[in-house]
Amino acid sequence: MLKKNKTLGEFIIENQSSFQYSSGELSKLINAIRLAAKVVNHEVNKAGLVDILGEAGDTNIQGESQQKLDVLANEKFIQTLKNREIVCGIASEEEDDFITINSYDEKHQNKYVVLIDPLDGSSNIDVNVSVGTIFSIYRRVTPVGTPVELKDFLQKGSEQVAAGYIVYGTSTMLVYSTGHGVNGFTLNPALGTFYLSHPNMQFPEDGKIYSVNEGNYVHFLQGVKDYIKYCQKEEGDRPYTARYIGSLVSDFHRNMIKGGIYMYPKSSIAENGKLRLLYECNPMAYLAEQANGIASDGFKRILEIEPTELHQRVPFFCGSKNMVEKLHEFMTKNT
Ligand code: P6P
């Protein structure tokens, strides 16, 4: 049983040896993410006050170049990871191509690449609703000391060595896994310290919450439509409750605690769905499976999908085991 009130720093040190590549670099990487999370949290929490919601390219009251919060979050995470000289490459939802970090001289033998969605659900910022950051970590597959290549990023989700998210909600939490379960840390803003508040997080096998944008109902496949009607039918423990925040991290986080299913299906208006495989679906699927949940594209494991493009989209169904399996029944029945 993990003792609560442990700081994230203590937890990282104590669990470093359990990580199969424990060279300390991954710990330094998680520490860099911890720092960036605090910086972004500070900006997110004051967003409404210093008018940083404007379009990128304007100037704010201090005459600084005004930046949209997701651009700012992107810059903060990239800058922090670069400064710590731990990774050899970064891919981001905000960057068209991956970024090479000086990995091709004898001084830099960095082994890891990081993929991020720096501010997921950023449209919620303007209306003061929670948002999140998502990160995914791999070991590079090309030789250390050479420039990072696209293939270092186009790895199956099952090859991740760590993944996690920060949720900027009523409190700010960092939730992550290095393959030994999922642990949640809550930021004490007065001290700037993350404390272990949710040890060994697990999806309940059953749940009564379904999260989907029902405004797209008419465009969904028949199997998804039938499953939504199943959730709404008065029978047994149903109807379920509909909860959809418009922020994957927030819906995922609530469903992992209470039980539930999150769905972003493909449709006639989004032929592969909306969510990105590499820096949204894969890290959340890694966490889901580490927490006894399931994540699929409606038919197969997200973590088994062979990526082909940096920003490719896939349909995404994720959450409590029995709920996702029931969805699979409806999807299979209708193929
Ligand atoms: P829609 C945010 O843009 C996001 O990527 C997820 O965080 C969220 O669940 C989804 O898209 C919301 O998309 O089309 O329902 O507004």
mmCIF file of C-alpha atoms and ligand atoms in Angstrom:
data_model
loop_
_atom_site.group_PDB
_atom_site.id
_atom_site.type_symbol
_atom_site.label_atom_id
_atom_site.label_comp_id
_atom_site.label_asym_id
_atom_site.label_seq_id
_atom_site.Cartn_x
_atom_site.Cartn_y
_atom_site.Cartn_z
ATOM 1 C CA MET A 1 0.000 0.000 0.000
ATOM 2 C CA LEU A 2 1.515 3.330 -1.048
ATOM 3 C CA LYS A 3 1.766 5.897 1.783
ATOM 4 C CA LYS A 4 -0.138 9.102 0.979
ATOM 5 C CA ASN A 5 1.389 12.562 1.556
ATOM 6 C CA LYS A 6 4.581 11.451 -0.157
ATOM 7 C CA THR A 7 5.842 14.115 -2.547
ATOM 8 C CA LEU A 8 6.224 13.404 -6.250
ATOM 9 C CA GLY A 9 9.961 13.891 -5.881
ATOM 10 C CA GLU A 10 10.187 11.254 -3.146
ATOM 11 C CA PHE A 11 7.992 8.895 -5.186
ATOM 12 C CA ILE A 12 10.177 9.229 -8.285
ATOM 13 C CA ILE A 13 13.349 8.467 -6.331
ATOM 14 C CA GLU A 14 11.793 5.532 -4.466
ATOM 15 C CA ASN A 15 10.438 3.964 -7.656
ATOM 16 C CA GLN A 16 13.376 4.678 -9.931
ATOM 17 C CA SER A 17 14.871 1.235 -9.462
ATOM 18 C CA SER A 18 11.596 -0.457 -10.476
ATOM 19 C CA PHE A 19 11.897 1.094 -13.930
ATOM 20 C CA GLN A 20 13.673 -1.394 -16.201
ATOM 21 C CA TYR A 21 15.850 1.243 -17.796
ATOM 22 C CA SER A 22 16.539 2.971 -14.488
ATOM 23 C CA SER A 23 19.401 5.162 -15.520
ATOM 24 C CA GLY A 24 17.880 8.158 -13.783
ATOM 25 C CA GLU A 25 17.135 9.843 -17.100
ATOM 26 C CA LEU A 26 13.429 8.984 -16.984
ATOM 27 C CA SER A 27 13.267 10.401 -13.465
ATOM 28 C CA LYS A 28 14.864 13.601 -14.728
ATOM 29 C CA LEU A 29 12.295 13.620 -17.549
ATOM 30 C CA ILE A 30 9.340 13.238 -15.190
ATOM 31 C CA ASN A 31 10.860 15.985 -13.034
ATOM 32 C CA ALA A 32 11.065 18.271 -16.074
ATOM 33 C CA ILE A 33 7.392 17.604 -16.803
ATOM 34 C CA ARG A 34 6.603 18.348 -13.155
ATOM 35 C CA LEU A 35 8.278 21.762 -13.465
ATOM 36 C CA ALA A 36 6.541 22.593 -16.763
ATOM 37 C CA ALA A 37 3.211 21.567 -15.240
ATOM 38 C CA LYS A 38 3.659 24.090 -12.424
ATOM 39 C CA VAL A 39 4.532 26.868 -14.881
ATOM 40 C CA VAL A 40 1.537 26.129 -17.122
ATOM 41 C CA ASN A 41 -0.733 25.756 -14.099
ATOM 42 C CA HIS A 42 0.248 29.259 -13.025
ATOM 43 C CA GLU A 43 -0.651 30.652 -16.471
ATOM 44 C CA VAL A 44 -3.912 28.674 -16.725
ATOM 45 C CA ASN A 45 -5.070 29.804 -13.300
ATOM 46 C CA LYS A 46 -4.575 33.496 -14.069
ATOM 47 C CA ALA A 47 -5.759 33.244 -17.691
ATOM 48 C CA GLY A 48 -8.840 35.353 -17.170
ATOM 49 C CA LEU A 49 -6.944 38.040 -15.313
ATOM 50 C CA VAL A 50 -4.086 39.129 -17.527
ATOM 51 C CA ASP A 51 -5.904 38.906 -20.822
ATOM 52 C CA ILE A 52 -3.739 36.174 -22.313
ATOM 53 C CA LEU A 53 -6.732 34.608 -24.017
ATOM 54 C CA GLY A 54 -6.324 36.692 -27.108
ATOM 55 C CA GLU A 55 -5.234 35.499 -30.505
ATOM 56 C CA ALA A 56 -1.525 34.759 -30.883
ATOM 57 C CA GLY A 57 0.306 37.727 -32.391
ATOM 58 C CA ASP A 58 -1.496 40.510 -30.469
ATOM 59 C CA THR A 59 0.287 42.391 -27.699
ATOM 60 C CA ASN A 60 -0.869 42.351 -24.076
ATOM 61 C CA ILE A 61 -0.951 45.273 -21.616
ATOM 62 C CA GLN A 62 2.798 44.881 -20.938
ATOM 63 C CA GLY A 63 3.441 45.197 -24.650
ATOM 64 C CA GLU A 64 4.657 41.561 -24.709
ATOM 65 C CA SER A 65 3.648 39.531 -27.716
ATOM 66 C CA GLN A 66 0.327 38.089 -26.610
ATOM 67 C CA GLN A 67 0.062 34.319 -26.904
ATOM 68 C CA LYS A 68 -2.892 31.988 -26.837
ATOM 69 C CA LEU A 69 -2.624 29.716 -23.840
ATOM 70 C CA ASP A 70 -2.091 26.580 -25.856
ATOM 71 C CA VAL A 71 0.785 28.250 -27.718
ATOM 72 C CA LEU A 72 2.196 29.342 -24.363
ATOM 73 C CA ALA A 73 1.793 25.867 -22.852
ATOM 74 C CA ASN A 74 3.500 24.383 -25.891
ATOM 75 C CA GLU A 75 6.457 26.744 -25.562
ATOM 76 C CA LYS A 76 6.807 26.130 -21.822
ATOM 77 C CA PHE A 77 6.900 22.335 -22.176
ATOM 78 C CA ILE A 78 9.310 22.427 -25.125
ATOM 79 C CA GLN A 79 11.571 24.984 -23.416
ATOM 80 C CA THR A 80 11.654 22.995 -20.145
ATOM 81 C CA LEU A 81 12.437 19.710 -21.896
ATOM 82 C CA LYS A 82 15.142 21.372 -24.029
ATOM 83 C CA ASN A 83 16.779 23.089 -21.060
ATOM 84 C CA ARG A 84 17.042 19.823 -19.126
ATOM 85 C CA GLU A 85 18.802 18.182 -22.109
ATOM 86 C CA ILE A 86 17.075 14.892 -21.484
ATOM 87 C CA VAL A 87 15.236 14.170 -24.721
ATOM 88 C CA CYS A 88 16.461 13.896 -28.310
ATOM 89 C CA GLY A 89 13.154 14.890 -29.893
ATOM 90 C CA ILE A 90 9.699 16.337 -29.196
ATOM 91 C CA ALA A 91 6.430 16.121 -31.146
ATOM 92 C CA SER A 92 3.492 18.343 -30.277
ATOM 93 C CA GLU A 93 -0.050 18.983 -31.440
ATOM 94 C CA GLU A 94 1.053 22.626 -31.849
ATOM 95 C CA GLU A 95 4.036 21.780 -34.110
ATOM 96 C CA ASP A 96 3.620 20.656 -37.728
ATOM 97 C CA ASP A 97 6.799 18.554 -37.593
ATOM 98 C CA PHE A 98 8.814 16.973 -34.772
ATOM 99 C CA ILE A 99 11.578 19.006 -33.121
ATOM 100 C CA THR A 100 15.141 17.637 -33.084
ATOM 101 C CA ILE A 101 17.015 18.344 -29.862
ATOM 102 C CA ASN A 102 20.816 18.356 -30.345
ATOM 103 C CA SER A 103 21.170 14.604 -30.104
ATOM 104 C CA TYR A 104 23.893 14.107 -32.646
ATOM 105 C CA ASP A 105 27.110 14.898 -30.909
ATOM 106 C CA GLU A 106 29.043 12.791 -28.440
ATOM 107 C CA LYS A 107 27.923 15.010 -25.534
ATOM 108 C CA HIS A 108 24.240 14.254 -26.057
ATOM 109 C CA GLN A 109 23.347 10.601 -25.738
ATOM 110 C CA ASN A 110 19.679 11.302 -24.986
ATOM 111 C CA LYS A 111 17.525 8.216 -25.367
ATOM 112 C CA TYR A 112 13.945 9.492 -25.031
ATOM 113 C CA VAL A 113 11.383 11.206 -27.243
ATOM 114 C CA VAL A 114 8.316 12.976 -25.854
ATOM 115 C CA LEU A 115 4.986 13.608 -27.585
ATOM 116 C CA ILE A 116 2.611 16.171 -26.073
ATOM 117 C CA ASP A 117 -0.786 17.719 -26.355
ATOM 118 C CA PRO A 118 0.224 20.843 -24.424
ATOM 119 C CA LEU A 119 -3.271 22.086 -23.680
ATOM 120 C CA ASP A 120 -6.065 19.634 -24.412
ATOM 121 C CA GLY A 121 -9.550 21.139 -24.401
ATOM 122 C CA SER A 122 -8.161 24.666 -24.702
ATOM 123 C CA SER A 123 -11.525 25.957 -25.996
ATOM 124 C CA ASN A 124 -12.698 25.490 -22.389
ATOM 125 C CA ILE A 125 -10.207 28.085 -21.117
ATOM 126 C CA ASP A 126 -12.350 30.999 -22.317
ATOM 127 C CA VAL A 127 -15.277 29.703 -20.257
ATOM 128 C CA ASN A 128 -13.277 28.725 -17.160
ATOM 129 C CA VAL A 129 -13.738 24.958 -17.543
ATOM 130 C CA SER A 130 -10.953 22.469 -16.787
ATOM 131 C CA VAL A 131 -8.299 21.581 -19.372
ATOM 132 C CA GLY A 132 -5.270 19.323 -19.416
ATOM 133 C CA THR A 133 -1.845 18.454 -20.780
ATOM 134 C CA ILE A 134 -1.116 14.956 -22.113
ATOM 135 C CA PHE A 135 2.371 13.423 -22.524
ATOM 136 C CA SER A 136 3.741 10.210 -23.979
ATOM 137 C CA ILE A 137 7.343 8.954 -23.647
ATOM 138 C CA TYR A 138 9.263 6.430 -25.792
ATOM 139 C CA ARG A 139 12.857 5.270 -26.037
ATOM 140 C CA ARG A 140 14.235 6.221 -29.450
ATOM 141 C CA VAL A 141 14.672 3.346 -31.945
ATOM 142 C CA THR A 142 17.426 5.037 -34.017
ATOM 143 C CA PRO A 143 21.070 5.040 -32.817
ATOM 144 C CA VAL A 144 21.855 7.295 -29.850
ATOM 145 C CA GLY A 145 23.959 10.298 -30.875
ATOM 146 C CA THR A 146 22.345 10.594 -34.324
ATOM 147 C CA PRO A 147 19.575 13.040 -35.281
ATOM 148 C CA VAL A 148 16.168 11.765 -34.222
ATOM 149 C CA GLU A 149 13.969 10.484 -37.048
ATOM 150 C CA LEU A 150 10.214 10.220 -37.709
ATOM 151 C CA LYS A 151 10.320 6.492 -36.912
ATOM 152 C CA ASP A 152 11.312 7.371 -33.337
ATOM 153 C CA PHE A 153 7.849 8.929 -32.968
ATOM 154 C CA LEU A 154 5.782 6.514 -35.098
ATOM 155 C CA GLN A 155 5.943 3.718 -32.531
ATOM 156 C CA LYS A 156 3.013 1.570 -31.386
ATOM 157 C CA GLY A 157 1.467 2.709 -28.111
ATOM 158 C CA SER A 158 2.498 -0.584 -26.523
ATOM 159 C CA GLU A 159 6.135 0.610 -26.791
ATOM 160 C CA GLN A 160 5.596 3.615 -24.483
ATOM 161 C CA VAL A 161 7.852 3.642 -21.404
ATOM 162 C CA ALA A 162 5.699 6.216 -19.597
ATOM 163 C CA ALA A 163 2.625 8.394 -20.122
ATOM 164 C CA GLY A 164 0.495 10.763 -18.136
ATOM 165 C CA TYR A 165 -1.534 13.917 -17.952
ATOM 166 C CA ILE A 166 -1.920 17.061 -15.913
ATOM 167 C CA VAL A 167 -5.520 18.132 -15.247
ATOM 168 C CA TYR A 168 -5.943 21.849 -14.416
ATOM 169 C CA GLY A 169 -9.249 21.559 -12.568
ATOM 170 C CA THR A 170 -10.574 22.552 -9.150
ATOM 171 C CA SER A 171 -7.136 21.322 -8.143
ATOM 172 C CA THR A 172 -4.170 20.591 -10.383
ATOM 173 C CA MET A 173 -3.159 16.946 -10.581
ATOM 174 C CA LEU A 174 -0.359 15.099 -12.317
ATOM 175 C CA VAL A 175 -1.345 11.491 -13.091
ATOM 176 C CA TYR A 176 1.197 9.148 -14.701
ATOM 177 C CA SER A 177 2.490 5.610 -15.093
ATOM 178 C CA THR A 178 5.846 4.049 -15.966
ATOM 179 C CA GLY A 179 4.242 0.625 -16.380
ATOM 180 C CA HIS A 180 3.704 -0.191 -12.707
ATOM 181 C CA GLY A 181 0.165 1.134 -12.178
ATOM 182 C CA VAL A 182 -1.211 4.674 -12.209
ATOM 183 C CA ASN A 183 -0.622 7.209 -9.435
ATOM 184 C CA GLY A 184 -2.118 10.674 -8.999
ATOM 185 C CA PHE A 185 -0.381 13.647 -7.376
ATOM 186 C CA THR A 186 -2.169 16.840 -6.316
ATOM 187 C CA LEU A 187 -0.411 20.196 -6.357
ATOM 188 C CA ASN A 188 -0.338 22.214 -3.167
ATOM 189 C CA PRO A 189 -0.192 25.655 -4.816
ATOM 190 C CA ALA A 190 0.986 27.327 -1.620
ATOM 191 C CA LEU A 191 4.117 25.155 -1.577
ATOM 192 C CA GLY A 192 4.443 24.359 -5.298
ATOM 193 C CA THR A 193 4.716 20.695 -4.343
ATOM 194 C CA PHE A 194 2.837 17.699 -5.771
ATOM 195 C CA TYR A 195 1.687 15.181 -3.131
ATOM 196 C CA LEU A 196 0.614 11.572 -3.707
ATOM 197 C CA SER A 197 -3.167 11.876 -3.284
ATOM 198 C CA HIS A 198 -4.479 9.019 -5.486
ATOM 199 C CA PRO A 199 -2.243 5.949 -5.171
ATOM 200 C CA ASN A 200 -2.830 2.989 -7.528
ATOM 201 C CA MET A 201 -5.739 4.490 -9.495
ATOM 202 C CA GLN A 202 -8.013 1.866 -11.083
ATOM 203 C CA PHE A 203 -11.020 2.051 -13.407
ATOM 204 C CA PRO A 204 -13.997 0.347 -11.717
ATOM 205 C CA GLU A 205 -14.933 -2.596 -13.996
ATOM 206 C CA ASP A 206 -18.463 -1.195 -14.250
ATOM 207 C CA GLY A 207 -19.685 2.364 -14.418
ATOM 208 C CA LYS A 208 -22.788 4.422 -14.982
ATOM 209 C CA ILE A 209 -21.371 7.408 -16.850
ATOM 210 C CA TYR A 210 -21.065 7.741 -20.622
ATOM 211 C CA SER A 211 -19.176 10.628 -22.192
ATOM 212 C CA VAL A 212 -19.795 11.483 -25.867
ATOM 213 C CA ASN A 213 -20.783 14.554 -27.875
ATOM 214 C CA GLU A 214 -24.368 13.523 -28.623
ATOM 215 C CA GLY A 215 -24.670 16.513 -30.942
ATOM 216 C CA ASN A 216 -22.973 14.250 -33.483
ATOM 217 C CA TYR A 217 -25.423 11.358 -32.908
ATOM 218 C CA VAL A 218 -26.958 11.454 -36.398
ATOM 219 C CA HIS A 219 -23.473 11.034 -37.926
ATOM 220 C CA PHE A 220 -22.402 8.010 -35.821
ATOM 221 C CA LEU A 221 -22.163 4.388 -36.990
ATOM 222 C CA GLN A 222 -25.204 2.264 -36.112
ATOM 223 C CA GLY A 223 -23.255 0.338 -33.456
ATOM 224 C CA VAL A 224 -22.467 3.560 -31.557
ATOM 225 C CA LYS A 225 -26.060 4.772 -31.901
ATOM 226 C CA ASP A 226 -27.339 1.430 -30.526
ATOM 227 C CA TYR A 227 -24.909 1.589 -27.582
ATOM 228 C CA ILE A 228 -26.004 5.153 -26.706
ATOM 229 C CA LYS A 229 -29.651 4.022 -26.774
ATOM 230 C CA TYR A 230 -28.644 1.063 -24.557
ATOM 231 C CA CYS A 231 -27.129 3.546 -22.038
ATOM 232 C CA GLN A 232 -30.363 5.558 -22.070
ATOM 233 C CA LYS A 233 -32.788 2.614 -21.773
ATOM 234 C CA GLU A 234 -34.657 2.136 -18.472
ATOM 235 C CA GLU A 235 -33.560 -1.386 -17.610
ATOM 236 C CA GLY A 236 -31.504 -2.857 -14.731
ATOM 237 C CA ASP A 237 -28.972 -0.258 -13.538
ATOM 238 C CA ARG A 238 -29.755 1.998 -16.514
ATOM 239 C CA PRO A 239 -30.312 4.685 -17.697
ATOM 240 C CA TYR A 240 -26.734 5.832 -17.173
ATOM 241 C CA THR A 241 -25.708 9.463 -16.624
ATOM 242 C CA ALA A 242 -24.387 11.556 -19.523
ATOM 243 C CA ARG A 243 -21.335 13.646 -18.622
ATOM 244 C CA TYR A 244 -19.232 15.364 -21.326
ATOM 245 C CA ILE A 245 -16.887 18.194 -20.374
ATOM 246 C CA GLY A 246 -15.298 18.810 -23.771
ATOM 247 C CA SER A 247 -11.884 17.997 -22.316
ATOM 248 C CA LEU A 248 -10.651 14.423 -22.768
ATOM 249 C CA VAL A 249 -8.360 14.637 -19.738
ATOM 250 C CA SER A 250 -11.188 15.780 -17.441
ATOM 251 C CA ASP A 251 -13.714 13.210 -18.695
ATOM 252 C CA PHE A 252 -11.095 10.442 -18.513
ATOM 253 C CA HIS A 253 -10.031 11.468 -15.002
ATOM 254 C CA ARG A 254 -13.601 11.516 -13.648
ATOM 255 C CA ASN A 255 -14.442 8.197 -15.334
ATOM 256 C CA MET A 256 -11.304 6.536 -13.918
ATOM 257 C CA ILE A 257 -12.371 7.548 -10.411
ATOM 258 C CA LYS A 258 -16.129 6.899 -10.714
ATOM 259 C CA GLY A 259 -16.362 4.391 -13.560
ATOM 260 C CA GLY A 260 -17.473 5.279 -17.060
ATOM 261 C CA ILE A 261 -16.782 5.234 -20.793
ATOM 262 C CA TYR A 262 -15.455 8.038 -22.989
ATOM 263 C CA MET A 263 -16.219 7.896 -26.719
ATOM 264 C CA TYR A 264 -14.989 9.906 -29.665
ATOM 265 C CA PRO A 265 -16.261 7.795 -32.590
ATOM 266 C CA LYS A 266 -15.598 8.262 -36.250
ATOM 267 C CA SER A 267 -18.586 9.624 -38.131
ATOM 268 C CA SER A 268 -19.774 10.811 -41.508
ATOM 269 C CA ILE A 269 -18.267 14.227 -40.654
ATOM 270 C CA ALA A 270 -15.049 12.936 -39.053
ATOM 271 C CA GLU A 271 -13.955 9.841 -40.967
ATOM 272 C CA ASN A 272 -11.289 8.889 -38.380
ATOM 273 C CA GLY A 273 -12.770 10.673 -35.396
ATOM 274 C CA LYS A 274 -11.108 13.770 -33.948
ATOM 275 C CA LEU A 275 -8.547 12.589 -31.391
ATOM 276 C CA ARG A 276 -4.895 12.179 -32.349
ATOM 277 C CA LEU A 277 -3.363 8.746 -31.939
ATOM 278 C CA LEU A 278 0.150 9.673 -30.859
ATOM 279 C CA TYR A 279 -0.324 12.323 -28.187
ATOM 280 C CA GLU A 280 -3.926 11.855 -27.055
ATOM 281 C CA CYS A 281 -5.140 8.272 -27.602
ATOM 282 C CA ASN A 282 -1.924 6.310 -27.004
ATOM 283 C CA PRO A 283 -0.986 7.935 -23.676
ATOM 284 C CA MET A 284 -4.571 7.757 -22.386
ATOM 285 C CA ALA A 285 -4.864 4.143 -23.585
ATOM 286 C CA TYR A 286 -1.585 3.266 -21.807
ATOM 287 C CA LEU A 287 -2.949 4.758 -18.576
ATOM 288 C CA ALA A 288 -6.338 3.057 -19.061
ATOM 289 C CA GLU A 289 -4.746 -0.388 -19.372
ATOM 290 C CA GLN A 290 -2.418 0.279 -16.448
ATOM 291 C CA ALA A 291 -5.576 1.123 -14.461
ATOM 292 C CA ASN A 292 -7.473 -2.091 -15.373
ATOM 293 C CA GLY A 293 -9.480 -0.331 -18.112
ATOM 294 C CA ILE A 294 -9.749 -0.806 -21.883
ATOM 295 C CA ALA A 295 -9.026 1.520 -24.823
ATOM 296 C CA SER A 296 -9.939 0.635 -28.405
ATOM 297 C CA ASP A 297 -10.875 2.107 -31.768
ATOM 298 C CA GLY A 298 -14.165 0.226 -31.456
ATOM 299 C CA PHE A 299 -12.655 -3.015 -32.673
ATOM 300 C CA LYS A 300 -8.981 -3.318 -31.676
ATOM 301 C CA ARG A 301 -6.591 -2.210 -28.948
ATOM 302 C CA ILE A 302 -5.396 1.375 -29.426
ATOM 303 C CA LEU A 303 -1.896 0.329 -28.269
ATOM 304 C CA GLU A 304 -1.577 -2.135 -31.174
ATOM 305 C CA ILE A 305 -2.263 0.409 -33.942
ATOM 306 C CA GLU A 306 0.790 0.912 -36.191
ATOM 307 C CA PRO A 307 1.142 4.713 -36.600
ATOM 308 C CA THR A 308 1.637 6.072 -40.128
ATOM 309 C CA GLU A 309 1.550 9.852 -39.583
ATOM 310 C CA LEU A 310 2.505 12.208 -36.757
ATOM 311 C CA HIS A 311 -0.954 13.791 -36.467
ATOM 312 C CA GLN A 312 -3.178 10.923 -37.514
ATOM 313 C CA ARG A 313 -6.609 10.604 -35.938
ATOM 314 C CA VAL A 314 -8.338 7.426 -34.733
ATOM 315 C CA PRO A 315 -11.754 6.627 -33.252
ATOM 316 C CA PHE A 316 -11.402 6.334 -29.459
ATOM 317 C CA PHE A 317 -13.406 4.374 -26.856
ATOM 318 C CA CYS A 318 -11.915 4.145 -23.378
ATOM 319 C CA GLY A 319 -12.838 3.367 -19.787
ATOM 320 C CA SER A 320 -14.398 0.734 -17.560
ATOM 321 C CA LYS A 321 -13.761 -2.770 -18.859
ATOM 322 C CA ASN A 322 -17.370 -4.025 -18.908
ATOM 323 C CA MET A 323 -18.713 -0.825 -20.500
ATOM 324 C CA VAL A 324 -16.177 -0.851 -23.366
ATOM 325 C CA GLU A 325 -16.772 -4.595 -23.901
ATOM 326 C CA LYS A 326 -20.541 -3.943 -24.138
ATOM 327 C CA LEU A 327 -19.812 -1.245 -26.748
ATOM 328 C CA HIS A 328 -17.697 -3.768 -28.682
ATOM 329 C CA GLU A 329 -20.725 -6.104 -28.772
ATOM 330 C CA PHE A 330 -22.840 -3.414 -30.461
ATOM 331 C CA MET A 331 -20.034 -2.475 -32.865
ATOM 332 C CA THR A 332 -19.443 -6.121 -33.879
ATOM 333 C CA LYS A 333 -23.170 -6.813 -34.245
ATOM 334 C CA ASN A 334 -23.393 -3.965 -36.774
ATOM 335 C CA THR A 335 -20.389 -4.736 -38.969
HETATM 336 P P1 P6P B 1 -15.975 18.090 -29.569
HETATM 337 C C1 P6P B 1 -10.609 18.914 -27.121
HETATM 338 O O1 P6P B 1 -10.519 19.686 -28.312
HETATM 339 C C2 P6P B 1 -10.709 17.465 -27.548
HETATM 340 O O2 P6P B 1 -9.552 17.104 -28.240
HETATM 341 C C3 P6P B 1 -10.937 16.569 -26.340
HETATM 342 O O3 P6P B 1 -10.244 17.003 -25.234
HETATM 343 C C4 P6P B 1 -12.436 16.643 -26.157
HETATM 344 O O4 P6P B 1 -12.991 15.507 -25.506
HETATM 345 C C5 P6P B 1 -12.936 16.731 -27.607
HETATM 346 O O5 P6P B 1 -11.869 17.288 -28.369
HETATM 347 C C6 P6P B 1 -14.146 17.629 -27.744
HETATM 348 O O6 P6P B 1 -14.487 17.648 -29.119
HETATM 349 O O7 P6P B 1 -16.004 17.842 -31.062
HETATM 350 O O8 P6P B 1 -16.953 17.192 -28.842
HETATM 351 O O9 P6P B 1 -16.109 19.535 -29.167
#
